[in-house]
């Protein structure tokens, strides 16, 4: 399903990305966590806003570290993952298994909004056969069809 954001919504996504970058620079001693930069923060915010708009969830614009992006009406935690690759796969770091969300969502974003590609539950994502290295170190990789 496709979701487009208005110009004002896209402006908010960029503003929140700037704030998250500034907050992250102050907070993280390890600057390697910041190497994806501003565009990754914008894409993540666009993905969250598209998901929220599609499923009628309020987006948390907070700057603090949190494991989930949303909590479902049933109380399940949801982590929205965003990519610009149309054939993108859902990825999660190996550390996520220590404190996982219940559901992981994949959004493919562009400059105007994004496509909801689907979701996977933690039990299905965090399996040994899903550990792969896509060039940035080992992590969980899941193909949503």
GROMACS .gro file of C-alpha atoms in nm:
model
  145
    1UNK     CA    1   0.000   0.000   0.000
    2UNK     CA    2   0.125   0.345  -0.094
    3UNK     CA    3   0.113   0.642   0.146
    4UNK     CA    4   0.203   0.995   0.039
    5UNK     CA    5   0.291   1.268   0.286
    6UNK     CA    6   0.201   1.634   0.239
    7UNK     CA    7   0.474   1.895   0.202
    8UNK     CA    8   0.414   1.999   0.563
    9UNK     CA    9   0.445   1.639   0.684
   10UNK     CA   10   0.771   1.601   0.490
   11UNK     CA   11   0.895   1.926   0.644
   12UNK     CA   12   0.821   1.786   0.991
   13UNK     CA   13   1.010   1.466   0.905
   14UNK     CA   14   1.316   1.672   0.806
   15UNK     CA   15   1.294   1.890   1.119
   16UNK     CA   16   1.272   1.587   1.348
   17UNK     CA   17   1.566   1.428   1.161
   18UNK     CA   18   1.775   1.741   1.227
   19UNK     CA   19   1.684   1.731   1.596
   20UNK     CA   20   1.767   1.360   1.618
   21UNK     CA   21   2.103   1.421   1.451
   22UNK     CA   22   2.188   1.700   1.697
   23UNK     CA   23   2.068   1.491   1.991
   24UNK     CA   24   2.265   1.191   1.869
   25UNK     CA   25   2.586   1.389   1.829
   26UNK     CA   26   2.560   1.504   2.190
   27UNK     CA   27   2.463   1.163   2.323
   28UNK     CA   28   2.680   0.908   2.142
   29UNK     CA   29   3.047   0.886   2.214
   30UNK     CA   30   3.081   0.630   1.935
   31UNK     CA   31   3.033   0.840   1.621
   32UNK     CA   32   3.016   0.522   1.409
   33UNK     CA   33   2.651   0.501   1.512
   34UNK     CA   34   2.603   0.832   1.333
   35UNK     CA   35   2.768   0.737   1.001
   36UNK     CA   36   2.441   0.684   0.811
   37UNK     CA   37   2.378   1.052   0.859
   38UNK     CA   38   2.091   1.284   0.805
   39UNK     CA   39   1.922   1.104   0.513
   40UNK     CA   40   1.884   0.784   0.716
   41UNK     CA   41   1.712   0.982   0.992
   42UNK     CA   42   1.481   1.149   0.737
   43UNK     CA   43   1.399   0.814   0.576
   44UNK     CA   44   1.328   0.659   0.916
   45UNK     CA   45   1.097   0.944   1.011
   46UNK     CA   46   0.918   0.928   0.673
   47UNK     CA   47   0.869   0.553   0.722
   48UNK     CA   48   0.728   0.601   1.070
   49UNK     CA   49   0.497   0.882   0.956
   50UNK     CA   50   0.370   0.679   0.659
   51UNK     CA   51   0.302   0.376   0.879
   52UNK     CA   52   0.127   0.592   1.137
   53UNK     CA   53  -0.084   0.762   0.872
   54UNK     CA   54  -0.178   0.431   0.710
   55UNK     CA   55  -0.277   0.254   1.033
   56UNK     CA   56  -0.396   0.557   1.233
   57UNK     CA   57  -0.118   0.562   1.495
   58UNK     CA   58   0.027   0.878   1.644
   59UNK     CA   59   0.399   0.923   1.571
   60UNK     CA   60   0.629   0.978   1.868
   61UNK     CA   61   0.853   1.272   1.775
   62UNK     CA   62   1.062   1.234   2.092
   63UNK     CA   63   1.439   1.235   2.085
   64UNK     CA   64   1.514   0.984   2.358
   65UNK     CA   65   1.629   0.631   2.288
   66UNK     CA   66   1.340   0.387   2.265
   67UNK     CA   67   1.313   0.034   2.134
   68UNK     CA   68   0.973   0.072   1.969
   69UNK     CA   69   0.823   0.322   1.728
   70UNK     CA   70   0.461   0.231   1.811
   71UNK     CA   71   0.258   0.021   2.052
   72UNK     CA   72  -0.040  -0.156   1.894
   73UNK     CA   73  -0.389  -0.145   2.034
   74UNK     CA   74  -0.319  -0.498   2.167
   75UNK     CA   75  -0.006  -0.375   2.346
   76UNK     CA   76   0.245  -0.522   2.100
   77UNK     CA   77   0.559  -0.318   2.032
   78UNK     CA   78   0.629  -0.223   1.669
   79UNK     CA   79   0.962  -0.122   1.513
   80UNK     CA   80   0.937   0.039   1.167
   81UNK     CA   81   1.235  -0.020   0.938
   82UNK     CA   82   1.282   0.200   0.631
   83UNK     CA   83   1.481   0.162   0.310
   84UNK     CA   84   1.498   0.338  -0.025
   85UNK     CA   85   1.561   0.011  -0.211
   86UNK     CA   86   1.244  -0.113  -0.382
   87UNK     CA   87   1.371  -0.468  -0.344
   88UNK     CA   88   1.486  -0.396   0.011
   89UNK     CA   89   1.475  -0.649   0.288
   90UNK     CA   90   1.394  -0.600   0.652
   91UNK     CA   91   1.713  -0.590   0.859
   92UNK     CA   92   1.785  -0.583   1.231
   93UNK     CA   93   2.111  -0.582   1.424
   94UNK     CA   94   2.217  -0.889   1.618
   95UNK     CA   95   2.175  -0.692   1.943
   96UNK     CA   96   1.800  -0.649   1.882
   97UNK     CA   97   1.740  -1.008   1.998
   98UNK     CA   98   1.829  -0.903   2.356
   99UNK     CA   99   1.530  -0.668   2.382
  100UNK     CA  100   1.317  -0.721   2.071
  101UNK     CA  101   0.996  -0.559   1.960
  102UNK     CA  102   0.704  -0.791   1.894
  103UNK     CA  103   0.660  -0.682   1.531
  104UNK     CA  104   0.899  -0.544   1.267
  105UNK     CA  105   0.755  -0.351   0.972
  106UNK     CA  106   0.923  -0.273   0.639
  107UNK     CA  107   0.854   0.057   0.462
  108UNK     CA  108   1.014   0.146   0.127
  109UNK     CA  109   1.038   0.524   0.123
  110UNK     CA  110   1.107   0.795  -0.134
  111UNK     CA  111   1.096   1.175  -0.141
  112UNK     CA  112   0.714   1.185  -0.122
  113UNK     CA  113   0.615   0.902   0.112
  114UNK     CA  114   0.642   0.527   0.103
  115UNK     CA  115   0.504   0.178   0.048
  116UNK     CA  116   0.403  -0.054   0.327
  117UNK     CA  117   0.567  -0.386   0.235
  118UNK     CA  118   0.459  -0.597   0.529
  119UNK     CA  119   0.571  -0.718   0.869
  120UNK     CA  120   0.732  -1.007   1.050
  121UNK     CA  121   0.698  -1.120   1.410
  122UNK     CA  122   1.007  -1.145   1.627
  123UNK     CA  123   0.985  -1.526   1.647
  124UNK     CA  124   1.016  -1.551   1.270
  125UNK     CA  125   1.283  -1.280   1.229
  126UNK     CA  126   1.524  -1.385   1.502
  127UNK     CA  127   1.625  -1.725   1.369
  128UNK     CA  128   1.980  -1.836   1.302
  129UNK     CA  129   1.912  -1.899   0.931
  130UNK     CA  130   1.825  -1.528   0.893
  131UNK     CA  131   2.173  -1.410   0.999
  132UNK     CA  132   2.354  -1.270   0.696
  133UNK     CA  133   2.619  -1.010   0.613
  134UNK     CA  134   2.504  -0.757   0.352
  135UNK     CA  135   2.834  -0.568   0.366
  136UNK     CA  136   2.799  -0.389   0.699
  137UNK     CA  137   2.849  -0.680   0.936
  138UNK     CA  138   2.626  -0.970   1.034
  139UNK     CA  139   2.263  -0.905   1.118
  140UNK     CA  140   1.917  -1.049   1.077
  141UNK     CA  141   1.784  -1.022   0.723
  142UNK     CA  142   1.428  -1.111   0.630
  143UNK     CA  143   1.267  -1.111   0.286
  144UNK     CA  144   0.911  -0.980   0.291
  145UNK     CA  145   0.721  -1.090  -0.020
   0.00000   0.00000   0.00000
